[in-house]
PDB file of C-alpha atoms in Angstrom:
ATOM      1  CA  MET A   1      64.303 -14.274  55.971  1.00  0.00           C
ATOM      2  CA  GLU A   2      61.276 -15.518  54.074  1.00  0.00           C
ATOM      3  CA  GLY A   3      60.932 -12.556  51.784  1.00  0.00           C
ATOM      4  CA  GLN A   4      61.764  -8.902  51.505  1.00  0.00           C
ATOM      5  CA  GLY A   5      60.531  -5.712  49.974  1.00  0.00           C
ATOM      6  CA  LEU A   6      61.917  -2.221  49.776  1.00  0.00           C
ATOM      7  CA  SER A   7      61.026   0.633  52.078  1.00  0.00           C
ATOM      8  CA  ARG A   8      62.109   4.255  51.811  1.00  0.00           C
ATOM      9  CA  GLY A   9      63.471   5.576  55.105  1.00  0.00           C
ATOM     10  CA  ARG A  10      65.641   8.569  55.914  1.00  0.00           C
ATOM     11  CA  GLY A  11      65.981   9.270  52.222  1.00  0.00           C
ATOM     12  CA  LEU A  12      67.493   5.860  51.420  1.00  0.00           C
ATOM     13  CA  LEU A  13      66.077   2.600  50.169  1.00  0.00           C
ATOM     14  CA  ARG A  14      66.418  -0.193  52.716  1.00  0.00           C
ATOM     15  CA  ALA A  15      65.378  -3.819  52.668  1.00  0.00           C
ATOM     16  CA  VAL A  16      62.253  -4.672  54.640  1.00  0.00           C
ATOM     17  CA  ARG A  17      62.386  -8.208  55.967  1.00  0.00           C
ATOM     18  CA  ILE A  18      59.233 -10.285  56.238  1.00  0.00           C
ATOM     19  CA  ARG A  19      59.510 -13.009  58.877  1.00  0.00           C
ATOM     20  CA  LYS A  20      56.986 -15.828  58.626  1.00  0.00           C
ATOM     21  CA  MET A  21      56.308 -17.945  61.687  1.00  0.00           C
ATOM     22  CA  GLN A  22      53.830 -20.326  63.258  1.00  0.00           C
ATOM     23  CA  LEU A  23      53.030 -19.810  66.926  1.00  0.00           C
ATOM     24  CA  LYS A  24      51.198 -21.731  69.630  1.00  0.00           C
ATOM     25  CA  ILE A  25      49.759 -19.611  72.424  1.00  0.00           C
ATOM     26  CA  VAL A  26      47.782 -21.312  75.187  1.00  0.00           C
ATOM     27  CA  LEU A  27      45.122 -19.875  77.496  1.00  0.00           C
ATOM     28  CA  VAL A  28      45.067 -21.496  80.938  1.00  0.00           C
ATOM     29  CA  GLY A  29      42.984 -21.021  84.058  1.00  0.00           C
ATOM     30  CA  GLU A  30      40.164 -22.538  86.086  1.00  0.00           C
ATOM     31  CA  ARG A  31      36.627 -23.152  84.851  1.00  0.00           C
ATOM     32  CA  ARG A  32      34.376 -20.150  84.262  1.00  0.00           C
ATOM     33  CA  VAL A  33      37.165 -17.552  84.380  1.00  0.00           C
ATOM     34  CA  GLY A  34      36.276 -16.492  80.829  1.00  0.00           C
ATOM     35  CA  LYS A  35      39.042 -17.895  78.614  1.00  0.00           C
ATOM     36  CA  THR A  36      36.721 -18.720  75.732  1.00  0.00           C
ATOM     37  CA  SER A  37      34.885 -15.410  76.073  1.00  0.00           C
ATOM     38  CA  LEU A  38      38.165 -13.481  75.886  1.00  0.00           C
ATOM     39  CA  LEU A  39      39.145 -15.307  72.704  1.00  0.00           C
ATOM     40  CA  GLU A  40      35.721 -14.754  71.177  1.00  0.00           C
ATOM     41  CA  ARG A  41      35.904 -11.054  71.996  1.00  0.00           C
ATOM     42  CA  TYR A  42      39.447 -10.685  70.632  1.00  0.00           C
ATOM     43  CA  LEU A  43      39.016 -12.666  67.416  1.00  0.00           C
ATOM     44  CA  LYS A  44      35.332 -12.108  66.613  1.00  0.00           C
ATOM     45  CA  ASN A  45      34.345  -9.065  68.722  1.00  0.00           C
ATOM     46  CA  HIS A  46      31.597 -11.253  70.133  1.00  0.00           C
ATOM     47  CA  PHE A  47      30.357 -11.967  73.652  1.00  0.00           C
ATOM     48  CA  ALA A  48      27.723 -14.474  74.781  1.00  0.00           C
ATOM     49  CA  GLU A  49      26.138 -14.145  78.214  1.00  0.00           C
ATOM     50  CA  ALA A  50      25.329 -17.862  78.417  1.00  0.00           C
ATOM     51  CA  TYR A  51      28.155 -20.012  79.794  1.00  0.00           C
ATOM     52  CA  THR A  52      29.289 -22.913  77.643  1.00  0.00           C
ATOM     53  CA  GLY A  53      32.151 -24.934  79.092  1.00  0.00           C
ATOM     54  CA  THR A  54      35.039 -26.106  76.922  1.00  0.00           C
ATOM     55  CA  LEU A  55      35.434 -29.863  76.615  1.00  0.00           C
ATOM     56  CA  GLY A  56      39.064 -30.857  76.274  1.00  0.00           C
ATOM     57  CA  GLY A  57      40.550 -28.104  74.183  1.00  0.00           C
ATOM     58  CA  ARG A  58      39.663 -25.980  71.202  1.00  0.00           C
ATOM     59  CA  VAL A  59      41.983 -24.309  68.714  1.00  0.00           C
ATOM     60  CA  TYR A  60      41.367 -20.813  67.373  1.00  0.00           C
ATOM     61  CA  PRO A  61      43.623 -20.174  64.354  1.00  0.00           C
ATOM     62  CA  THR A  62      44.286 -16.678  63.092  1.00  0.00           C
ATOM     63  CA  ASP A  63      46.795 -14.786  60.957  1.00  0.00           C
ATOM     64  CA  LEU A  64      48.322 -11.550  62.206  1.00  0.00           C
ATOM     65  CA  GLU A  65      50.788  -9.010  60.884  1.00  0.00           C
ATOM     66  CA  ILE A  66      53.083  -7.644  63.588  1.00  0.00           C
ATOM     67  CA  GLY A  67      55.420  -4.694  63.200  1.00  0.00           C
ATOM     68  CA  LEU A  68      59.013  -5.407  64.194  1.00  0.00           C
ATOM     69  CA  GLU A  69      62.070  -3.261  64.767  1.00  0.00           C
ATOM     70  CA  GLY A  70      62.442  -0.637  62.060  1.00  0.00           C
ATOM     71  CA  GLU A  71      59.954  -1.401  59.330  1.00  0.00           C
ATOM     72  CA  ASP A  72      60.308  -5.185  59.345  1.00  0.00           C
ATOM     73  CA  ILE A  73      57.159  -7.290  59.519  1.00  0.00           C
ATOM     74  CA  ALA A  74      56.254 -10.631  61.089  1.00  0.00           C
ATOM     75  CA  LEU A  75      53.515 -12.630  59.398  1.00  0.00           C
ATOM     76  CA  ALA A  76      52.354 -14.968  62.146  1.00  0.00           C
ATOM     77  CA  HIS A  77      49.948 -17.874  61.841  1.00  0.00           C
ATOM     78  CA  ILE A  78      48.835 -18.271  65.450  1.00  0.00           C
ATOM     79  CA  ALA A  79      47.009 -21.197  67.003  1.00  0.00           C
ATOM     80  CA  PHE A  80      45.341 -20.057  70.232  1.00  0.00           C
ATOM     81  CA  PHE A  81      44.628 -23.115  72.395  1.00  0.00           C
ATOM     82  CA  ASP A  82      41.644 -22.758  74.711  1.00  0.00           C
ATOM     83  CA  LEU A  83      41.979 -25.440  77.393  1.00  0.00           C
ATOM     84  CA  MET A  84      39.250 -26.702  79.673  1.00  0.00           C
ATOM     85  CA  GLY A  85      39.735 -25.609  83.274  1.00  0.00           C
ATOM     86  CA  GLU A  86      39.604 -29.095  84.751  1.00  0.00           C
ATOM     87  CA  HIS A  87      42.487 -30.387  86.856  1.00  0.00           C
ATOM     88  CA  SER A  88      42.453 -33.569  84.759  1.00  0.00           C
ATOM     89  CA  VAL A  89      44.000 -31.505  81.968  1.00  0.00           C
ATOM     90  CA  ARG A  90      47.038 -30.849  84.133  1.00  0.00           C
ATOM     91  CA  GLN A  91      47.225 -34.420  85.387  1.00  0.00           C
ATOM     92  CA  VAL A  92      46.435 -36.500  82.300  1.00  0.00           C
ATOM     93  CA  PHE A  93      46.540 -34.421  79.119  1.00  0.00           C
ATOM     94  CA  ALA A  94      49.319 -31.971  79.944  1.00  0.00           C
ATOM     95  CA  GLU A  95      51.862 -33.385  77.484  1.00  0.00           C
ATOM     96  CA  PRO A  96      49.787 -33.117  74.281  1.00  0.00           C
ATOM     97  CA  PHE A  97      48.204 -29.816  75.315  1.00  0.00           C
ATOM     98  CA  PHE A  98      51.374 -27.976  76.367  1.00  0.00           C
ATOM     99  CA  PHE A  99      54.032 -29.476  74.101  1.00  0.00           C
ATOM    100  CA  GLY A 100      55.347 -26.808  71.748  1.00  0.00           C
ATOM    101  CA  THR A 101      53.742 -23.929  73.629  1.00  0.00           C
ATOM    102  CA  GLN A 102      55.492 -20.619  72.888  1.00  0.00           C
ATOM    103  CA  GLY A 103      53.363 -18.192  74.890  1.00  0.00           C
ATOM    104  CA  VAL A 104      50.747 -18.302  77.660  1.00  0.00           C
ATOM    105  CA  LEU A 105      47.890 -16.072  78.732  1.00  0.00           C
ATOM    106  CA  ALA A 106      46.787 -17.124  82.218  1.00  0.00           C
ATOM    107  CA  VAL A 107      43.297 -15.984  83.214  1.00  0.00           C
ATOM    108  CA  CYS A 108      41.731 -15.516  86.639  1.00  0.00           C
ATOM    109  CA  ASP A 109      38.320 -14.276  87.787  1.00  0.00           C
ATOM    110  CA  VAL A 110      38.447 -11.118  89.940  1.00  0.00           C
ATOM    111  CA  GLU A 111      35.496 -12.433  91.963  1.00  0.00           C
ATOM    112  CA  ARG A 112      37.293 -15.700  92.863  1.00  0.00           C
ATOM    113  CA  PRO A 113      40.719 -15.332  94.535  1.00  0.00           C
ATOM    114  CA  ASP A 114      41.330 -19.078  94.330  1.00  0.00           C
ATOM    115  CA  THR A 115      41.481 -18.849  90.543  1.00  0.00           C
ATOM    116  CA  LEU A 116      44.416 -16.463  90.929  1.00  0.00           C
ATOM    117  CA  HIS A 117      46.428 -18.741  93.212  1.00  0.00           C
ATOM    118  CA  LEU A 118      45.774 -21.790  91.013  1.00  0.00           C
ATOM    119  CA  ILE A 119      47.523 -20.068  88.107  1.00  0.00           C
ATOM    120  CA  LYS A 120      50.767 -21.182  89.764  1.00  0.00           C
ATOM    121  CA  ASP A 121      49.757 -24.845  89.384  1.00  0.00           C
ATOM    122  CA  TRP A 122      48.970 -24.383  85.698  1.00  0.00           C
ATOM    123  CA  MET A 123      52.270 -22.658  85.080  1.00  0.00           C
ATOM    124  CA  GLU A 124      54.335 -25.282  86.895  1.00  0.00           C
ATOM    125  CA  VAL A 125      52.933 -28.063  84.705  1.00  0.00           C
ATOM    126  CA  MET A 126      53.272 -26.041  81.503  1.00  0.00           C
ATOM    127  CA  THR A 127      56.879 -25.040  82.252  1.00  0.00           C
ATOM    128  CA  LYS A 128      57.933 -28.651  82.864  1.00  0.00           C
ATOM    129  CA  ILE A 129      56.808 -29.515  79.342  1.00  0.00           C
ATOM    130  CA  ALA A 130      57.357 -26.370  77.273  1.00  0.00           C
ATOM    131  CA  GLY A 131      60.125 -24.680  79.253  1.00  0.00           C
ATOM    132  CA  PRO A 132      60.217 -20.958  80.049  1.00  0.00           C
ATOM    133  CA  VAL A 133      58.000 -18.962  77.680  1.00  0.00           C
ATOM    134  CA  PRO A 134      56.436 -15.475  77.771  1.00  0.00           C
ATOM    135  CA  VAL A 135      53.480 -15.246  80.158  1.00  0.00           C
ATOM    136  CA  GLY A 136      50.750 -12.666  80.600  1.00  0.00           C
ATOM    137  CA  ILE A 137      48.076 -12.662  83.318  1.00  0.00           C
ATOM    138  CA  ALA A 138      44.544 -11.386  82.759  1.00  0.00           C
ATOM    139  CA  PHE A 139      42.342 -10.312  85.685  1.00  0.00           C
ATOM    140  CA  ASN A 140      39.057 -10.965  83.925  1.00  0.00           C
ATOM    141  CA  LYS A 141      35.487  -9.794  84.591  1.00  0.00           C
ATOM    142  CA  ILE A 142      36.684  -6.364  85.660  1.00  0.00           C
ATOM    143  CA  ASP A 143      33.240  -5.059  84.687  1.00  0.00           C
ATOM    144  CA  ARG A 144      32.143  -6.581  87.992  1.00  0.00           C
ATOM    145  CA  ALA A 145      34.549  -4.411  89.978  1.00  0.00           C
ATOM    146  CA  ASP A 146      31.960  -3.848  92.707  1.00  0.00           C
ATOM    147  CA  SER A 147      32.268  -7.504  93.705  1.00  0.00           C
ATOM    148  CA  MET A 148      36.040  -7.799  93.178  1.00  0.00           C
ATOM    149  CA  ALA A 149      37.588 -10.146  95.747  1.00  0.00           C
ATOM    150  CA  ILE A 150      41.220  -9.811  94.661  1.00  0.00           C
ATOM    151  CA  GLY A 151      43.034  -7.159  96.681  1.00  0.00           C
ATOM    152  CA  PRO A 152      46.570  -5.901  97.400  1.00  0.00           C
ATOM    153  CA  GLU A 153      47.567  -9.080  99.247  1.00  0.00           C
ATOM    154  CA  GLU A 154      46.741 -11.326  96.281  1.00  0.00           C
ATOM    155  CA  THR A 155      48.349  -8.921  93.835  1.00  0.00           C
ATOM    156  CA  ALA A 156      51.543  -8.796  95.898  1.00  0.00           C
ATOM    157  CA  TRP A 157      51.654 -12.592  95.969  1.00  0.00           C
ATOM    158  CA  LEU A 158      51.270 -12.713  92.201  1.00  0.00           C
ATOM    159  CA  ARG A 159      54.035 -10.167  91.677  1.00  0.00           C
ATOM    160  CA  LYS A 160      56.339 -12.289  93.812  1.00  0.00           C
ATOM    161  CA  GLU A 161      55.510 -15.482  91.913  1.00  0.00           C
ATOM    162  CA  PHE A 162      55.590 -13.960  88.405  1.00  0.00           C
ATOM    163  CA  PRO A 163      57.681 -10.784  88.606  1.00  0.00           C
ATOM    164  CA  ALA A 164      58.212 -10.508  84.845  1.00  0.00           C
ATOM    165  CA  ALA A 165      54.656 -11.228  83.715  1.00  0.00           C
ATOM    166  CA  PRO A 166      52.609  -8.261  82.464  1.00  0.00           C
ATOM    167  CA  MET A 167      49.146  -8.049  84.018  1.00  0.00           C
ATOM    168  CA  PHE A 168      45.919  -6.856  82.440  1.00  0.00           C
ATOM    169  CA  LEU A 169      42.480  -5.835  83.678  1.00  0.00           C
ATOM    170  CA  THR A 170      40.078  -7.343  81.173  1.00  0.00           C
ATOM    171  CA  SER A 171      36.377  -7.711  80.509  1.00  0.00           C
ATOM    172  CA  ALA A 172      35.172 -10.015  77.778  1.00  0.00           C
ATOM    173  CA  ARG A 173      31.720  -8.455  78.198  1.00  0.00           C
ATOM    174  CA  THR A 174      32.775  -4.859  77.508  1.00  0.00           C
ATOM    175  CA  GLY A 175      36.019  -5.522  75.645  1.00  0.00           C
ATOM    176  CA  GLN A 176      38.096  -3.534  78.162  1.00  0.00           C
ATOM    177  CA  GLY A 177      41.775  -4.489  78.083  1.00  0.00           C
ATOM    178  CA  VAL A 178      41.257  -7.453  75.745  1.00  0.00           C
ATOM    179  CA  GLU A 179      43.149  -6.068  72.750  1.00  0.00           C
ATOM    180  CA  ASP A 180      46.014  -4.980  74.994  1.00  0.00           C
ATOM    181  CA  ALA A 181      46.304  -8.395  76.663  1.00  0.00           C
ATOM    182  CA  PHE A 182      46.399 -10.367  73.427  1.00  0.00           C
ATOM    183  CA  SER A 183      48.539  -7.954  71.420  1.00  0.00           C
ATOM    184  CA  THR A 184      51.076  -7.879  74.256  1.00  0.00           C
ATOM    185  CA  ILE A 185      51.388 -11.656  74.648  1.00  0.00           C
ATOM    186  CA  VAL A 186      51.589 -12.057  70.855  1.00  0.00           C
ATOM    187  CA  SER A 187      54.372  -9.452  70.639  1.00  0.00           C
ATOM    188  CA  LEU A 188      56.277 -11.029  73.534  1.00  0.00           C
ATOM    189  CA  THR A 189      55.981 -14.458  71.916  1.00  0.00           C
ATOM    190  CA  VAL A 190      57.190 -13.170  68.544  1.00  0.00           C
ATOM    191  CA  ASP A 191      60.148 -11.445  70.236  1.00  0.00           C
ATOM    192  CA  ALA A 192      61.042 -14.646  72.122  1.00  0.00           C
ATOM    193  CA  VAL A 193      60.953 -16.761  68.946  1.00  0.00           C
ATOM    194  CA  LEU A 194      63.087 -14.251  67.057  1.00  0.00           C
ATOM    195  CA  GLY A 195      65.446 -14.069  70.036  1.00  0.00           C
ATOM    196  CA  LYS A 196      65.981 -17.829  69.899  1.00  0.00           C
ATOM    197  CA  GLY A 197      66.820 -17.486  66.224  1.00  0.00           C
ATOM    198  CA  ARG A 198      69.383 -14.779  66.971  1.00  0.00           C
ATOM    199  CA  ALA A 199      70.895 -16.886  69.763  1.00  0.00           C
ATOM    200  CA  SER A 200      71.135 -19.850  67.384  1.00  0.00           C
ATOM    201  CA  ARG A 201      72.991 -17.787  64.790  1.00  0.00           C
ATOM    202  CA  THR A 202      75.308 -16.355  67.448  1.00  0.00           C
ATOM    203  CA  GLY A 203      76.063 -19.856  68.709  1.00  0.00           C
ATOM    204  CA  ARG A 204      76.879 -21.062  65.210  1.00  0.00           C
ATOM    205  CA  LEU A 205      79.326 -18.186  64.655  1.00  0.00           C
ATOM    206  CA  PHE A 206      81.139 -18.849  67.930  1.00  0.00           C
ATOM    207  CA  ARG A 207      81.169 -22.578  67.138  1.00  0.00           C
ATOM    208  CA  GLN A 208      82.932 -21.755  63.883  1.00  0.00           C
ATOM    209  CA  ARG A 209      85.473 -19.514  65.654  1.00  0.00           C
ATOM    210  CA  ILE A 210      86.428 -22.371  67.971  1.00  0.00           C
ATOM    211  CA  LEU A 211      86.685 -24.783  65.063  1.00  0.00           C
ATOM    212  CA  LEU A 212      88.833 -22.367  63.023  1.00  0.00           C
ATOM    213  CA  PHE A 213      91.176 -21.878  65.962  1.00  0.00           C
ATOM    214  CA  ILE A 214      91.643 -25.592  66.590  1.00  0.00           C
ATOM    215  CA  ALA A 215      91.883 -26.504  62.888  1.00  0.00           C
ATOM    216  CA  GLY A 216      94.494 -23.779  62.444  1.00  0.00           C
ATOM    217  CA  ARG A 217      96.723 -25.446  65.007  1.00  0.00           C
ATOM    218  CA  GLY A 218      96.951 -28.599  62.904  1.00  0.00           C
ATOM    219  CA  ASN A 219      98.359 -31.640  64.675  1.00  0.00           C
ATOM    220  CA  LEU A 220      98.814 -29.700  67.915  1.00  0.00           C
ATOM    221  CA  GLY A 221      95.114 -29.343  68.505  1.00  0.00           C
ATOM    222  CA  SER A 222      94.094 -27.321  71.537  1.00  0.00           C
ATOM    223  CA  SER A 223      93.467 -27.943  75.200  1.00  0.00           C
ATOM    224  CA  LYS A 224      90.548 -26.599  77.182  1.00  0.00           C
ATOM    225  CA  ALA A 225      92.884 -24.278  79.064  1.00  0.00           C
ATOM    226  CA  GLU A 226      94.262 -22.868  75.814  1.00  0.00           C
ATOM    227  CA  LEU A 227      90.745 -22.206  74.558  1.00  0.00           C
ATOM    228  CA  PHE A 228      89.841 -20.411  77.776  1.00  0.00           C
ATOM    229  CA  SER A 229      92.928 -18.214  77.290  1.00  0.00           C
ATOM    230  CA  GLU A 230      92.156 -17.548  73.622  1.00  0.00           C
ATOM    231  CA  PHE A 231      88.516 -16.623  74.236  1.00  0.00           C
ATOM    232  CA  LYS A 232      88.840 -14.688  77.492  1.00  0.00           C
ATOM    233  CA  ALA A 233      85.675 -12.667  76.849  1.00  0.00           C
ATOM    234  CA  ILE A 234      83.535 -15.818  76.655  1.00  0.00           C
ATOM    235  CA  LEU A 235      82.304 -17.653  79.723  1.00  0.00           C
ATOM    236  CA  PRO A 236      84.045 -21.039  80.197  1.00  0.00           C
ATOM    237  CA  ALA A 237      80.631 -22.728  80.431  1.00  0.00           C
ATOM    238  CA  GLN A 238      79.732 -21.483  76.949  1.00  0.00           C
ATOM    239  CA  ILE A 239      83.078 -22.635  75.538  1.00  0.00           C
ATOM    240  CA  MET A 240      82.594 -26.103  77.020  1.00  0.00           C
ATOM    241  CA  GLU A 241      79.032 -26.290  75.690  1.00  0.00           C
ATOM    242  CA  GLU A 242      80.250 -25.524  72.174  1.00  0.00           C
ATOM    243  CA  LEU A 243      83.094 -28.036  72.471  1.00  0.00           C
ATOM    244  CA  ASP A 244      80.509 -30.704  73.273  1.00  0.00           C
ATOM    245  CA  ASN A 245      78.408 -29.568  70.305  1.00  0.00           C
ATOM    246  CA  LEU A 246      81.396 -29.753  67.945  1.00  0.00           C
ATOM    247  CA  VAL A 247      82.283 -33.259  69.132  1.00  0.00           C
ATOM    248  CA  ARG A 248      78.671 -34.359  68.616  1.00  0.00           C
ATOM    249  CA  LEU A 249      78.774 -32.847  65.118  1.00  0.00           C
ATOM    250  CA  GLU A 250      81.965 -34.877  64.503  1.00  0.00           C
ATOM    251  CA  ALA A 251      83.877 -31.684  63.727  1.00  0.00           C
ATOM    252  CA  LEU A 252      86.196 -32.217  66.709  1.00  0.00           C
ATOM    253  CA  ALA A 253      87.611 -35.333  68.319  1.00  0.00           C
ATOM    254  CA  LEU A 254      89.334 -36.126  71.601  1.00  0.00           C
ATOM    255  CA  ASP A 255      91.892 -38.181  69.719  1.00  0.00           C
ATOM    256  CA  PRO A 256      94.184 -36.971  66.895  1.00  0.00           C
ATOM    257  CA  SER A 257      93.194 -39.997  64.819  1.00  0.00           C
ATOM    258  CA  GLY A 258      89.578 -38.875  64.865  1.00  0.00           C
ATOM    259  CA  THR A 259      88.348 -41.817  66.933  1.00  0.00           C
ATOM    260  CA  LYS A 260      84.794 -41.244  68.136  1.00  0.00           C
ATOM    261  CA  THR A 261      84.930 -40.682  71.880  1.00  0.00           C
ATOM    262  CA  PHE A 262      82.671 -38.420  73.906  1.00  0.00           C
ATOM    263  CA  ILE A 263      83.424 -36.977  77.325  1.00  0.00           C
ATOM    264  CA  LYS A 264      81.550 -33.915  78.499  1.00  0.00           C
ATOM    265  CA  ALA A 265      83.924 -30.968  78.501  1.00  0.00           C
ATOM    266  CA  ALA A 266      82.720 -29.908  81.960  1.00  0.00           C
ATOM    267  CA  GLU A 267      83.884 -33.267  83.351  1.00  0.00           C
ATOM    268  CA  ALA A 268      87.246 -33.305  81.577  1.00  0.00           C
ATOM    269  CA  PRO A 269      90.457 -31.757  83.012  1.00  0.00           C
ATOM    270  CA  GLY A 270      91.813 -28.524  81.616  1.00  0.00           C
ATOM    271  CA  THR A 271      94.619 -30.411  79.856  1.00  0.00           C
ATOM    272  CA  THR A 272      92.155 -32.340  77.697  1.00  0.00           C
ATOM    273  CA  ARG A 273      92.959 -31.732  74.034  1.00  0.00           C
ATOM    274  CA  TYR A 274      90.729 -31.465  70.995  1.00  0.00           C
ATOM    275  CA  TRP A 275      91.661 -31.950  67.347  1.00  0.00           C
ATOM    276  CA  ALA A 276      89.767 -31.037  64.179  1.00  0.00           C
ATOM    277  CA  THR A 277      88.533 -34.075  62.273  1.00  0.00           C
ATOM    278  CA  ASP A 278      88.668 -34.299  58.473  1.00  0.00           C
ATOM    279  CA  ARG A 279      85.046 -33.218  58.473  1.00  0.00           C
ATOM    280  CA  GLY A 280      85.856 -30.357  60.822  1.00  0.00           C
ATOM    281  CA  LYS A 281      88.700 -29.161  58.600  1.00  0.00           C
ATOM    282  CA  ARG A 282      86.389 -29.164  55.600  1.00  0.00           C
ATOM    283  CA  ILE A 283      83.713 -27.208  57.491  1.00  0.00           C
ATOM    284  CA  ALA A 284      86.324 -24.728  58.732  1.00  0.00           C
ATOM    285  CA  GLU A 285      87.165 -23.888  55.129  1.00  0.00           C
ATOM    286  CA  SER A 286      83.526 -23.114  54.328  1.00  0.00           C
ATOM    287  CA  PRO A 287      82.679 -19.397  54.545  1.00  0.00           C
ATOM    288  CA  LYS A 288      79.122 -20.169  55.689  1.00  0.00           C
ATOM    289  CA  GLY A 289      79.618 -23.031  58.111  1.00  0.00           C
ATOM    290  CA  ASP A 290      75.968 -24.120  57.704  1.00  0.00           C
ATOM    291  CA  GLU A 291      76.843 -27.624  58.887  1.00  0.00           C
ATOM    292  CA  LEU A 292      77.483 -26.188  62.342  1.00  0.00           C
ATOM    293  CA  MET A 293      73.861 -25.111  62.764  1.00  0.00           C
ATOM    294  CA  ILE A 294      72.032 -26.760  65.644  1.00  0.00           C
ATOM    295  CA  GLU A 295      68.287 -26.465  65.208  1.00  0.00           C
ATOM    296  CA  GLU A 296      66.090 -26.114  68.278  1.00  0.00           C
ATOM    297  CA  ILE A 297      62.567 -27.356  67.648  1.00  0.00           C
ATOM    298  CA  VAL A 298      60.175 -24.981  69.434  1.00  0.00           C
TER     299      VAL A 298
END
C-alpha cells in the first residue's frame, strides 16, 4: 500500500488504498494495421490519414487512475510500446522489446486476413520472453466494413488459438471501440499485477506455516511425508516448491547440523527430513516473517 485516504461507505469510515504501479503494455501486429493510429486516437484523440511507419519502437507514456474493488484506486504510470511491424523485430530485437511486458494489445487489419494469422507468431515470441500476460485483440479499420475480408472461419480460428483474449472492433479513424480496447487491456494488466502480489503474499504465509511446523519439532525435524500429512489441503507440488524456497533462503536444511546441501524436494524420497536452521528458528519467531518474501521482478 503506497498511501491511503478515508472514504465514507455504508455509513462507516473505511480506508481507501491507493496502489501505485508502473506498467509496460506492448502493441504488436504487422505493418500498416494501425497500431500507432490507435495509440494516437486513445491518448491524443487524434487521427492522421497519411501513413507514417514506425522505425524500431516508440514509447507513449501516460498516467491513469483506475478504480479497483470497492473504492480503492490504482495510480498507474503506463508505458505503451508501439513496435514496428517488421519480422526483424521478432527475430533480432525481441528480447529488449518484450522483456518486462505485462500486457499486450495485438492488432490486425480487417481487410488483410494474413495480419490476423500472424498475430500467433508475435504472441509466441512475446510469451517466450515475458511469459503469460493479459492479451487483447483489436480488429482495426472497422470503418471499412464493406471491404472486410475476415469472416467466421478466421474468427473461429482466433477463438481456438486465444480462447481467453477479449476481442474488439476498432477504428482509429472514427474512434469506435478504441477506448474500450485500451481500458480493458489496462484493467486486465492491473488485475494481473495485483494478482501476482496477492499470490506472493499467500506464498509467504504458507512458507511461514511450514517453517513454524518444522521449527516446532526441534531436533526431530520433519519428513516430506509428515508435511504432506500435516497440510492435507495443500497440493504436494506446492509443499515441495516451498520446501525448496526455504532451503534456498537458508531457513531449512537437509542436515540437522545446518550444512548447506540442496536437493530438489520433487527428486527426494518421502522419508527425506528437513530441520530448521538457526536463521530459520529466528525467522519463525518473527510475527511478520518478512525475510521469507520472494520477490518476482515483473
